[in-house]
Amino acid sequence: MNFLLPLTGCFAQPVAENPTVVMIEAAYRHHGLDWRYINCEVAPEDLGDAVRGARAMGWRGFNCSLPHKVAVIDHLDALGQSAAIIGAVNTIVRDGDRMIGENTDGRGFVVALKEVVDPKGKSVVLLGAGGAARAVAVEMALAGAARITIVNRSAERGQAVVDLLNDSSPAKASYASWQQTFAVPADTDIVINATSIGLYPDVEAMPDIDTGSLTPGMVVADGIPNPPRTRFLQAAQARGCRTVDGLGMLVQQGVIGIKYWTGVDADPQVMRKALLDLGL
Ligand code: NDP
């Protein structure tokens, strides 16, 4: 008998509304893993103690969400490739005594996207330049996207992502201003909403783009996980585009995390169903 359960979880503030626990524990149960995933409310000033506690208690790994994704780096031993480029960590992996920081935000997105289209050599329009957009942009570049146009309301944040891509990847990145309705260039292959526009409860909101500029050859993706069928994706579908929802990004991040922690390839359908059963 073994009454010592391997521990994983999430450190964030606020953390109560974070549904990742539901999909991860559904996967643990489905795969017969007697592991736990525990949401922990951790204030910024307590983050160092929390990471030391996780080390002391032998946690196998954990996720960090807002506001800890950058600050946690000071408490880790090393960073994975994309986490180092992005400058933020959302998944911590235990390697013996060492804590390694990885970023799965963008990787989860790319895995979900690849079920519909391979970004290699493609021309991409990315709406947004916040934390999620930065992670998605870097992973799209690492996955071989040829051109990435960052469309963002704040020019400073947009240009910062452009500079990061041009400095750290072979992708050709450029900034496009977003002070008025944005028309997607006709030669675009993939359009991604990585802003927070459309997130519950603001479900009627939609990025200010000219939907008439979307054409059936384009793949349109949304990072918003709740609701999965955003108004933006509904408009893209109505224009004949293939679409990728933000639930896929969330689920695939979980799949990557579980693989890091347990070595098991988790079933994404089980995890997606667990989230949909919540009413997402
Ligand atoms: P940030 O606050 O860092 O960035 C928000 C972005 O949205 C900025 O680019 C901001 O532009 C833009 N934005 C917000 N409101 C407007 C508006 N009215 N008009 C134009 N632009 C706007 O947030 P994150 O990057 O951390 O998160 C963004 C979204 O990504 C979240 O809503 C979250 O749901 C989603 N996400 C999904 C994940 C998943 O697994 N599916 C994982 C992580 C995040 P500006 O710079 O001009 O302010």
PDB file of N, CA, C and O in Angstrom, residues 193-262:
ATOM      1  N   ASN A 193      -7.226  35.416 -32.817  1.00  0.00           N
ATOM      2  CA  ASN A 193      -7.555  36.387 -31.778  1.00  0.00           C
ATOM      3  C   ASN A 193      -6.876  35.964 -30.479  1.00  0.00           C
ATOM      4  O   ASN A 193      -7.284  34.993 -29.846  1.00  0.00           O
ATOM      5  N   ALA A 194      -5.850  36.719 -30.081  1.00  0.00           N
ATOM      6  CA  ALA A 194      -5.192  36.455 -28.791  1.00  0.00           C
ATOM      7  C   ALA A 194      -5.402  37.631 -27.846  1.00  0.00           C
ATOM      8  O   ALA A 194      -4.629  37.829 -26.913  1.00  0.00           O
ATOM      9  N   THR A 195      -6.448  38.426 -28.101  1.00  0.00           N
ATOM     10  CA  THR A 195      -6.836  39.461 -27.144  1.00  0.00           C
ATOM     11  C   THR A 195      -7.792  38.835 -26.125  1.00  0.00           C
ATOM     12  O   THR A 195      -8.137  37.656 -26.224  1.00  0.00           O
ATOM     13  N   SER A 196      -8.238  39.653 -25.166  1.00  0.00           N
ATOM     14  CA  SER A 196      -9.216  39.153 -24.194  1.00  0.00           C
ATOM     15  C   SER A 196     -10.643  39.459 -24.640  1.00  0.00           C
ATOM     16  O   SER A 196     -11.592  39.233 -23.883  1.00  0.00           O
ATOM     17  N   ILE A 197     -10.809  39.936 -25.879  1.00  0.00           N
ATOM     18  CA  ILE A 197     -12.141  40.343 -26.356  1.00  0.00           C
ATOM     19  C   ILE A 197     -13.010  39.114 -26.642  1.00  0.00           C
ATOM     20  O   ILE A 197     -12.616  38.236 -27.413  1.00  0.00           O
ATOM     21  N   GLY A 198     -14.199  39.080 -25.987  1.00  0.00           N
ATOM     22  CA  GLY A 198     -15.140  37.975 -26.204  1.00  0.00           C
ATOM     23  C   GLY A 198     -15.201  36.998 -25.051  1.00  0.00           C
ATOM     24  O   GLY A 198     -16.009  36.067 -25.056  1.00  0.00           O
ATOM     25  N   LEU A 199     -14.337  37.224 -24.045  1.00  0.00           N
ATOM     26  CA  LEU A 199     -14.308  36.324 -22.884  1.00  0.00           C
ATOM     27  C   LEU A 199     -15.571  36.529 -22.030  1.00  0.00           C
ATOM     28  O   LEU A 199     -16.010  37.661 -21.836  1.00  0.00           O
ATOM     29  N   TYR A 200     -16.128  35.421 -21.510  1.00  0.00           N
ATOM     30  CA  TYR A 200     -17.263  35.485 -20.593  1.00  0.00           C
ATOM     31  C   TYR A 200     -16.955  36.466 -19.464  1.00  0.00           C
ATOM     32  O   TYR A 200     -15.842  36.439 -18.955  1.00  0.00           O
ATOM     33  N   PRO A 201     -17.834  37.360 -19.048  1.00  0.00           N
ATOM     34  CA  PRO A 201     -19.239  37.461 -19.445  1.00  0.00           C
ATOM     35  C   PRO A 201     -19.485  38.375 -20.646  1.00  0.00           C
ATOM     36  O   PRO A 201     -20.632  38.581 -21.016  1.00  0.00           O
ATOM     37  N   ASP A 202     -18.427  38.890 -21.274  1.00  0.00           N
ATOM     38  CA  ASP A 202     -18.580  39.869 -22.347  1.00  0.00           C
ATOM     39  C   ASP A 202     -18.733  39.145 -23.691  1.00  0.00           C
ATOM     40  O   ASP A 202     -18.003  39.423 -24.646  1.00  0.00           O
ATOM     41  N   VAL A 203     -19.689  38.226 -23.756  1.00  0.00           N
ATOM     42  CA  VAL A 203     -19.720  37.270 -24.870  1.00  0.00           C
ATOM     43  C   VAL A 203     -20.177  37.879 -26.196  1.00  0.00           C
ATOM     44  O   VAL A 203     -19.962  37.287 -27.257  1.00  0.00           O
ATOM     45  N   GLU A 204     -20.802  39.062 -26.140  1.00  0.00           N
ATOM     46  CA  GLU A 204     -21.230  39.693 -27.402  1.00  0.00           C
ATOM     47  C   GLU A 204     -20.099  40.493 -28.046  1.00  0.00           C
ATOM     48  O   GLU A 204     -20.202  40.924 -29.190  1.00  0.00           O
ATOM     49  N   ALA A 205     -18.988  40.701 -27.306  1.00  0.00           N
ATOM     50  CA  ALA A 205     -17.886  41.506 -27.843  1.00  0.00           C
ATOM     51  C   ALA A 205     -17.145  40.734 -28.926  1.00  0.00           C
ATOM     52  O   ALA A 205     -17.081  39.502 -28.914  1.00  0.00           O
ATOM     53  N   MET A 206     -16.595  41.494 -29.863  1.00  0.00           N
ATOM     54  CA  MET A 206     -15.898  40.868 -30.981  1.00  0.00           C
ATOM     55  C   MET A 206     -14.760  41.776 -31.443  1.00  0.00           C
ATOM     56  O   MET A 206     -14.928  42.998 -31.459  1.00  0.00           O
ATOM     57  N   PRO A 207     -13.584  41.224 -31.784  1.00  0.00           N
ATOM     58  CA  PRO A 207     -12.490  42.072 -32.261  1.00  0.00           C
ATOM     59  C   PRO A 207     -12.956  42.912 -33.448  1.00  0.00           C
ATOM     60  O   PRO A 207     -13.711  42.413 -34.297  1.00  0.00           O
ATOM     61  N   ASP A 208     -12.480  44.155 -33.504  1.00  0.00           N
ATOM     62  CA  ASP A 208     -12.935  45.087 -34.543  1.00  0.00           C
ATOM     63  C   ASP A 208     -12.196  44.817 -35.846  1.00  0.00           C
ATOM     64  O   ASP A 208     -11.236  45.510 -36.189  1.00  0.00           O
ATOM     65  N   ILE A 209     -12.645  43.767 -36.550  1.00  0.00           N
ATOM     66  CA  ILE A 209     -12.068  43.514 -37.875  1.00  0.00           C
ATOM     67  C   ILE A 209     -13.195  43.496 -38.901  1.00  0.00           C
ATOM     68  O   ILE A 209     -14.353  43.238 -38.566  1.00  0.00           O
ATOM     69  N   ASP A 210     -12.834  43.774 -40.137  1.00  0.00           N
ATOM     70  CA  ASP A 210     -13.797  43.750 -41.238  1.00  0.00           C
ATOM     71  C   ASP A 210     -14.039  42.280 -41.604  1.00  0.00           C
ATOM     72  O   ASP A 210     -13.199  41.651 -42.256  1.00  0.00           O
ATOM     73  N   THR A 211     -15.173  41.721 -41.155  1.00  0.00           N
ATOM     74  CA  THR A 211     -15.405  40.286 -41.405  1.00  0.00           C
ATOM     75  C   THR A 211     -15.521  40.000 -42.908  1.00  0.00           C
ATOM     76  O   THR A 211     -15.293  38.875 -43.337  1.00  0.00           O
ATOM     77  N   GLY A 212     -15.836  41.035 -43.677  1.00  0.00           N
ATOM     78  CA  GLY A 212     -15.891  40.864 -45.134  1.00  0.00           C
ATOM     79  C   GLY A 212     -14.528  40.556 -45.734  1.00  0.00           C
ATOM     80  O   GLY A 212     -14.438  40.058 -46.870  1.00  0.00           O
ATOM     81  N   SER A 213     -13.444  40.833 -44.968  1.00  0.00           N
ATOM     82  CA  SER A 213     -12.098  40.554 -45.497  1.00  0.00           C
ATOM     83  C   SER A 213     -11.666  39.110 -45.200  1.00  0.00           C
ATOM     84  O   SER A 213     -10.587  38.682 -45.629  1.00  0.00           O
ATOM     85  N   LEU A 214     -12.495  38.359 -44.451  1.00  0.00           N
ATOM     86  CA  LEU A 214     -12.187  36.936 -44.200  1.00  0.00           C
ATOM     87  C   LEU A 214     -12.651  36.126 -45.412  1.00  0.00           C
ATOM     88  O   LEU A 214     -13.779  36.302 -45.886  1.00  0.00           O
ATOM     89  N   THR A 215     -11.778  35.256 -45.889  1.00  0.00           N
ATOM     90  CA  THR A 215     -12.143  34.460 -47.071  1.00  0.00           C
ATOM     91  C   THR A 215     -12.062  32.967 -46.727  1.00  0.00           C
ATOM     92  O   THR A 215     -11.363  32.576 -45.777  1.00  0.00           O
ATOM     93  N   PRO A 216     -12.771  32.103 -47.473  1.00  0.00           N
ATOM     94  CA  PRO A 216     -12.898  30.690 -47.107  1.00  0.00           C
ATOM     95  C   PRO A 216     -11.568  29.939 -46.987  1.00  0.00           C
ATOM     96  O   PRO A 216     -11.489  28.948 -46.270  1.00  0.00           O
ATOM     97  N   GLY A 217     -10.516  30.436 -47.629  1.00  0.00           N
ATOM     98  CA  GLY A 217      -9.228  29.753 -47.540  1.00  0.00           C
ATOM     99  C   GLY A 217      -8.517  29.986 -46.212  1.00  0.00           C
ATOM    100  O   GLY A 217      -7.530  29.316 -45.897  1.00  0.00           O
ATOM    101  N   MET A 218      -8.996  30.941 -45.428  1.00  0.00           N
ATOM    102  CA  MET A 218      -8.311  31.292 -44.167  1.00  0.00           C
ATOM    103  C   MET A 218      -8.764  30.377 -43.026  1.00  0.00           C
ATOM    104  O   MET A 218      -9.930  29.990 -42.957  1.00  0.00           O
ATOM    105  N   VAL A 219      -7.823  30.088 -42.115  1.00  0.00           N
ATOM    106  CA  VAL A 219      -8.164  29.406 -40.867  1.00  0.00           C
ATOM    107  C   VAL A 219      -8.226  30.483 -39.788  1.00  0.00           C
ATOM    108  O   VAL A 219      -7.306  31.307 -39.685  1.00  0.00           O
ATOM    109  N   VAL A 220      -9.297  30.501 -39.012  1.00  0.00           N
ATOM    110  CA  VAL A 220      -9.475  31.525 -37.983  1.00  0.00           C
ATOM    111  C   VAL A 220      -9.511  30.844 -36.610  1.00  0.00           C
ATOM    112  O   VAL A 220     -10.295  29.915 -36.393  1.00  0.00           O
ATOM    113  N   ALA A 221      -8.631  31.304 -35.707  1.00  0.00           N
ATOM    114  CA  ALA A 221      -8.516  30.686 -34.380  1.00  0.00           C
ATOM    115  C   ALA A 221      -8.772  31.725 -33.306  1.00  0.00           C
ATOM    116  O   ALA A 221      -8.471  32.907 -33.480  1.00  0.00           O
ATOM    117  N   ASP A 222      -9.320  31.265 -32.186  1.00  0.00           N
ATOM    118  CA  ASP A 222      -9.577  32.160 -31.058  1.00  0.00           C
ATOM    119  C   ASP A 222      -8.963  31.562 -29.797  1.00  0.00           C
ATOM    120  O   ASP A 222      -9.106  30.357 -29.549  1.00  0.00           O
ATOM    121  N   GLY A 223      -8.270  32.397 -29.003  1.00  0.00           N
ATOM    122  CA  GLY A 223      -7.690  31.914 -27.743  1.00  0.00           C
ATOM    123  C   GLY A 223      -8.693  31.904 -26.605  1.00  0.00           C
ATOM    124  O   GLY A 223      -8.431  31.322 -25.551  1.00  0.00           O
ATOM    125  N   ILE A 224      -9.846  32.535 -26.807  1.00  0.00           N
ATOM    126  CA  ILE A 224     -10.860  32.610 -25.726  1.00  0.00           C
ATOM    127  C   ILE A 224     -11.436  31.209 -25.476  1.00  0.00           C
ATOM    128  O   ILE A 224     -12.048  30.625 -26.377  1.00  0.00           O
ATOM    129  N   PRO A 225     -11.267  30.676 -24.243  1.00  0.00           N
ATOM    130  CA  PRO A 225     -11.789  29.333 -23.991  1.00  0.00           C
ATOM    131  C   PRO A 225     -13.255  29.308 -23.576  1.00  0.00           C
ATOM    132  O   PRO A 225     -13.912  28.285 -23.702  1.00  0.00           O
ATOM    133  N   ASN A 226     -13.767  30.435 -23.082  1.00  0.00           N
ATOM    134  CA  ASN A 226     -15.122  30.465 -22.555  1.00  0.00           C
ATOM    135  C   ASN A 226     -15.808  31.748 -22.991  1.00  0.00           C
ATOM    136  O   ASN A 226     -15.436  32.824 -22.528  1.00  0.00           O
ATOM    137  N   PRO A 227     -16.790  31.692 -23.902  1.00  0.00           N
ATOM    138  CA  PRO A 227     -17.354  30.488 -24.506  1.00  0.00           C
ATOM    139  C   PRO A 227     -16.460  29.968 -25.639  1.00  0.00           C
ATOM    140  O   PRO A 227     -15.774  30.778 -26.278  1.00  0.00           O
ATOM    141  N   PRO A 228     -16.467  28.671 -25.921  1.00  0.00           N
ATOM    142  CA  PRO A 228     -15.637  28.156 -27.020  1.00  0.00           C
ATOM    143  C   PRO A 228     -16.069  28.695 -28.393  1.00  0.00           C
ATOM    144  O   PRO A 228     -15.230  28.973 -29.228  1.00  0.00           O
ATOM    145  N   ARG A 229     -17.386  28.842 -28.585  1.00  0.00           N
ATOM    146  CA  ARG A 229     -17.844  29.378 -29.871  1.00  0.00           C
ATOM    147  C   ARG A 229     -18.086  30.878 -29.719  1.00  0.00           C
ATOM    148  O   ARG A 229     -19.206  31.326 -29.445  1.00  0.00           O
ATOM    149  N   THR A 230     -16.999  31.648 -29.867  1.00  0.00           N
ATOM    150  CA  THR A 230     -17.102  33.103 -29.706  1.00  0.00           C
ATOM    151  C   THR A 230     -17.849  33.698 -30.900  1.00  0.00           C
ATOM    152  O   THR A 230     -17.983  33.060 -31.948  1.00  0.00           O
ATOM    153  N   ARG A 231     -18.277  34.932 -30.736  1.00  0.00           N
ATOM    154  CA  ARG A 231     -18.912  35.626 -31.880  1.00  0.00           C
ATOM    155  C   ARG A 231     -17.946  35.727 -33.049  1.00  0.00           C
ATOM    156  O   ARG A 231     -18.335  35.641 -34.205  1.00  0.00           O
ATOM    157  N   PHE A 232     -16.665  35.904 -32.716  1.00  0.00           N
ATOM    158  CA  PHE A 232     -15.631  36.009 -33.761  1.00  0.00           C
ATOM    159  C   PHE A 232     -15.586  34.716 -34.593  1.00  0.00           C
ATOM    160  O   PHE A 232     -15.569  34.753 -35.833  1.00  0.00           O
ATOM    161  N   LEU A 233     -15.575  33.569 -33.914  1.00  0.00           N
ATOM    162  CA  LEU A 233     -15.525  32.296 -34.646  1.00  0.00           C
ATOM    163  C   LEU A 233     -16.819  32.061 -35.418  1.00  0.00           C
ATOM    164  O   LEU A 233     -16.801  31.523 -36.533  1.00  0.00           O
ATOM    165  N   GLN A 234     -17.949  32.487 -34.829  1.00  0.00           N
ATOM    166  CA  GLN A 234     -19.223  32.326 -35.556  1.00  0.00           C
ATOM    167  C   GLN A 234     -19.204  33.143 -36.850  1.00  0.00           C
ATOM    168  O   GLN A 234     -19.647  32.673 -37.900  1.00  0.00           O
ATOM    169  N   ALA A 235     -18.658  34.370 -36.766  1.00  0.00           N
ATOM    170  CA  ALA A 235     -18.591  35.224 -37.962  1.00  0.00           C
ATOM    171  C   ALA A 235     -17.659  34.602 -39.003  1.00  0.00           C
ATOM    172  O   ALA A 235     -17.947  34.623 -40.207  1.00  0.00           O
ATOM    173  N   ALA A 236     -16.547  34.018 -38.525  1.00  0.00           N
ATOM    174  CA  ALA A 236     -15.587  33.400 -39.459  1.00  0.00           C
ATOM    175  C   ALA A 236     -16.217  32.184 -40.139  1.00  0.00           C
ATOM    176  O   ALA A 236     -16.047  31.982 -41.352  1.00  0.00           O
ATOM    177  N   GLN A 237     -16.953  31.392 -39.362  1.00  0.00           N
ATOM    178  CA  GLN A 237     -17.626  30.217 -39.941  1.00  0.00           C
ATOM    179  C   GLN A 237     -18.636  30.649 -40.998  1.00  0.00           C
ATOM    180  O   GLN A 237     -18.739  30.044 -42.062  1.00  0.00           O
ATOM    181  N   ALA A 238     -19.354  31.730 -40.695  1.00  0.00           N
ATOM    182  CA  ALA A 238     -20.357  32.237 -41.646  1.00  0.00           C
ATOM    183  C   ALA A 238     -19.699  32.675 -42.952  1.00  0.00           C
ATOM    184  O   ALA A 238     -20.322  32.659 -44.010  1.00  0.00           O
ATOM    185  N   ARG A 239     -18.425  33.056 -42.882  1.00  0.00           N
ATOM    186  CA  ARG A 239     -17.677  33.456 -44.089  1.00  0.00           C
ATOM    187  C   ARG A 239     -17.033  32.248 -44.784  1.00  0.00           C
ATOM    188  O   ARG A 239     -16.301  32.398 -45.755  1.00  0.00           O
ATOM    189  N   GLY A 240     -17.234  31.052 -44.226  1.00  0.00           N
ATOM    190  CA  GLY A 240     -16.699  29.832 -44.863  1.00  0.00           C
ATOM    191  C   GLY A 240     -15.310  29.443 -44.392  1.00  0.00           C
ATOM    192  O   GLY A 240     -14.682  28.540 -44.956  1.00  0.00           O
ATOM    193  N   CYS A 241     -14.794  30.108 -43.332  1.00  0.00           N
ATOM    194  CA  CYS A 241     -13.447  29.784 -42.830  1.00  0.00           C
ATOM    195  C   CYS A 241     -13.513  28.536 -41.943  1.00  0.00           C
ATOM    196  O   CYS A 241     -14.521  28.279 -41.291  1.00  0.00           O
ATOM    197  N   ARG A 242     -12.411  27.785 -41.907  1.00  0.00           N
ATOM    198  CA  ARG A 242     -12.283  26.733 -40.894  1.00  0.00           C
ATOM    199  C   ARG A 242     -11.842  27.400 -39.590  1.00  0.00           C
ATOM    200  O   ARG A 242     -11.118  28.400 -39.630  1.00  0.00           O
ATOM    201  N   THR A 243     -12.283  26.851 -38.447  1.00  0.00           N
ATOM    202  CA  THR A 243     -12.017  27.529 -37.176  1.00  0.00           C
ATOM    203  C   THR A 243     -11.391  26.589 -36.140  1.00  0.00           C
ATOM    204  O   THR A 243     -11.529  25.372 -36.223  1.00  0.00           O
ATOM    205  N   VAL A 244     -10.693  27.215 -35.180  1.00  0.00           N
ATOM    206  CA  VAL A 244     -10.064  26.487 -34.063  1.00  0.00           C
ATOM    207  C   VAL A 244     -10.431  27.251 -32.791  1.00  0.00           C
ATOM    208  O   VAL A 244     -10.164  28.456 -32.699  1.00  0.00           O
ATOM    209  N   ASP A 245     -11.024  26.566 -31.791  1.00  0.00           N
ATOM    210  CA  ASP A 245     -11.468  27.302 -30.600  1.00  0.00           C
ATOM    211  C   ASP A 245     -10.427  27.283 -29.466  1.00  0.00           C
ATOM    212  O   ASP A 245      -9.469  26.511 -29.486  1.00  0.00           O
ATOM    213  N   GLY A 246     -10.645  28.158 -28.473  1.00  0.00           N
ATOM    214  CA  GLY A 246      -9.689  28.327 -27.374  1.00  0.00           C
ATOM    215  C   GLY A 246      -9.709  27.198 -26.352  1.00  0.00           C
ATOM    216  O   GLY A 246      -8.788  27.079 -25.535  1.00  0.00           O
ATOM    217  N   LEU A 247     -10.765  26.367 -26.417  1.00  0.00           N
ATOM    218  CA  LEU A 247     -10.809  25.222 -25.524  1.00  0.00           C
ATOM    219  C   LEU A 247      -9.713  24.218 -25.902  1.00  0.00           C
ATOM    220  O   LEU A 247      -9.111  23.580 -25.033  1.00  0.00           O
ATOM    221  N   GLY A 248      -9.468  24.114 -27.201  1.00  0.00           N
ATOM    222  CA  GLY A 248      -8.407  23.217 -27.686  1.00  0.00           C
ATOM    223  C   GLY A 248      -7.050  23.640 -27.130  1.00  0.00           C
ATOM    224  O   GLY A 248      -6.246  22.806 -26.696  1.00  0.00           O
ATOM    225  N   MET A 249      -6.802  24.948 -27.097  1.00  0.00           N
ATOM    226  CA  MET A 249      -5.539  25.491 -26.564  1.00  0.00           C
ATOM    227  C   MET A 249      -5.394  25.133 -25.084  1.00  0.00           C
ATOM    228  O   MET A 249      -4.341  24.670 -24.632  1.00  0.00           O
ATOM    229  N   LEU A 250      -6.484  25.311 -24.339  1.00  0.00           N
ATOM    230  CA  LEU A 250      -6.463  25.029 -22.901  1.00  0.00           C
ATOM    231  C   LEU A 250      -6.209  23.538 -22.648  1.00  0.00           C
ATOM    232  O   LEU A 250      -5.359  23.157 -21.832  1.00  0.00           O
ATOM    233  N   VAL A 251      -6.949  22.701 -23.389  1.00  0.00           N
ATOM    234  CA  VAL A 251      -6.819  21.248 -23.212  1.00  0.00           C
ATOM    235  C   VAL A 251      -5.405  20.787 -23.574  1.00  0.00           C
ATOM    236  O   VAL A 251      -4.785  20.007 -22.834  1.00  0.00           O
ATOM    237  N   GLN A 252      -4.889  21.270 -24.694  1.00  0.00           N
ATOM    238  CA  GLN A 252      -3.564  20.796 -25.145  1.00  0.00           C
ATOM    239  C   GLN A 252      -2.450  21.252 -24.206  1.00  0.00           C
ATOM    240  O   GLN A 252      -1.445  20.558 -24.053  1.00  0.00           O
ATOM    241  N   GLN A 253      -2.630  22.414 -23.548  1.00  0.00           N
ATOM    242  CA  GLN A 253      -1.654  22.802 -22.512  1.00  0.00           C
ATOM    243  C   GLN A 253      -1.642  21.790 -21.385  1.00  0.00           C
ATOM    244  O   GLN A 253      -0.598  21.447 -20.842  1.00  0.00           O
ATOM    245  N   GLY A 254      -2.843  21.332 -21.024  1.00  0.00           N
ATOM    246  CA  GLY A 254      -2.961  20.335 -19.960  1.00  0.00           C
ATOM    247  C   GLY A 254      -2.315  19.020 -20.367  1.00  0.00           C
ATOM    248  O   GLY A 254      -1.638  18.372 -19.552  1.00  0.00           O
ATOM    249  N   VAL A 255      -2.514  18.637 -21.629  1.00  0.00           N
ATOM    250  CA  VAL A 255      -1.918  17.396 -22.133  1.00  0.00           C
ATOM    251  C   VAL A 255      -0.385  17.477 -22.019  1.00  0.00           C
ATOM    252  O   VAL A 255       0.275  16.527 -21.570  1.00  0.00           O
ATOM    253  N   ILE A 256       0.171  18.639 -22.395  1.00  0.00           N
ATOM    254  CA  ILE A 256       1.633  18.808 -22.332  1.00  0.00           C
ATOM    255  C   ILE A 256       2.110  18.763 -20.867  1.00  0.00           C
ATOM    256  O   ILE A 256       3.114  18.118 -20.537  1.00  0.00           O
ATOM    257  N   GLY A 257       1.380  19.436 -19.981  1.00  0.00           N
ATOM    258  CA  GLY A 257       1.745  19.442 -18.559  1.00  0.00           C
ATOM    259  C   GLY A 257       1.733  18.034 -17.972  1.00  0.00           C
ATOM    260  O   GLY A 257       2.679  17.622 -17.276  1.00  0.00           O
ATOM    261  N   ILE A 258       0.682  17.274 -18.258  1.00  0.00           N
ATOM    262  CA  ILE A 258       0.572  15.910 -17.711  1.00  0.00           C
ATOM    263  C   ILE A 258       1.703  15.033 -18.243  1.00  0.00           C
ATOM    264  O   ILE A 258       2.267  14.213 -17.517  1.00  0.00           O
ATOM    265  N   LYS A 259       2.048  15.227 -19.518  1.00  0.00           N
ATOM    266  CA  LYS A 259       3.164  14.455 -20.093  1.00  0.00           C
ATOM    267  C   LYS A 259       4.460  14.779 -19.344  1.00  0.00           C
ATOM    268  O   LYS A 259       5.237  13.884 -18.985  1.00  0.00           O
ATOM    269  N   TYR A 260       4.709  16.078 -19.099  1.00  0.00           N
ATOM    270  CA  TYR A 260       5.916  16.482 -18.360  1.00  0.00           C
ATOM    271  C   TYR A 260       5.949  15.847 -16.980  1.00  0.00           C
ATOM    272  O   TYR A 260       6.968  15.362 -16.518  1.00  0.00           O
ATOM    273  N   TRP A 261       4.813  15.907 -16.262  1.00  0.00           N
ATOM    274  CA  TRP A 261       4.800  15.500 -14.858  1.00  0.00           C
ATOM    275  C   TRP A 261       4.766  13.990 -14.688  1.00  0.00           C
ATOM    276  O   TRP A 261       5.459  13.441 -13.833  1.00  0.00           O
ATOM    277  N   THR A 262       3.924  13.330 -15.504  1.00  0.00           N
ATOM    278  CA  THR A 262       3.672  11.898 -15.258  1.00  0.00           C
ATOM    279  C   THR A 262       4.265  10.984 -16.323  1.00  0.00           C
ATOM    280  O   THR A 262       4.357   9.771 -16.095  1.00  0.00           O
TER     281      THR A 262
END
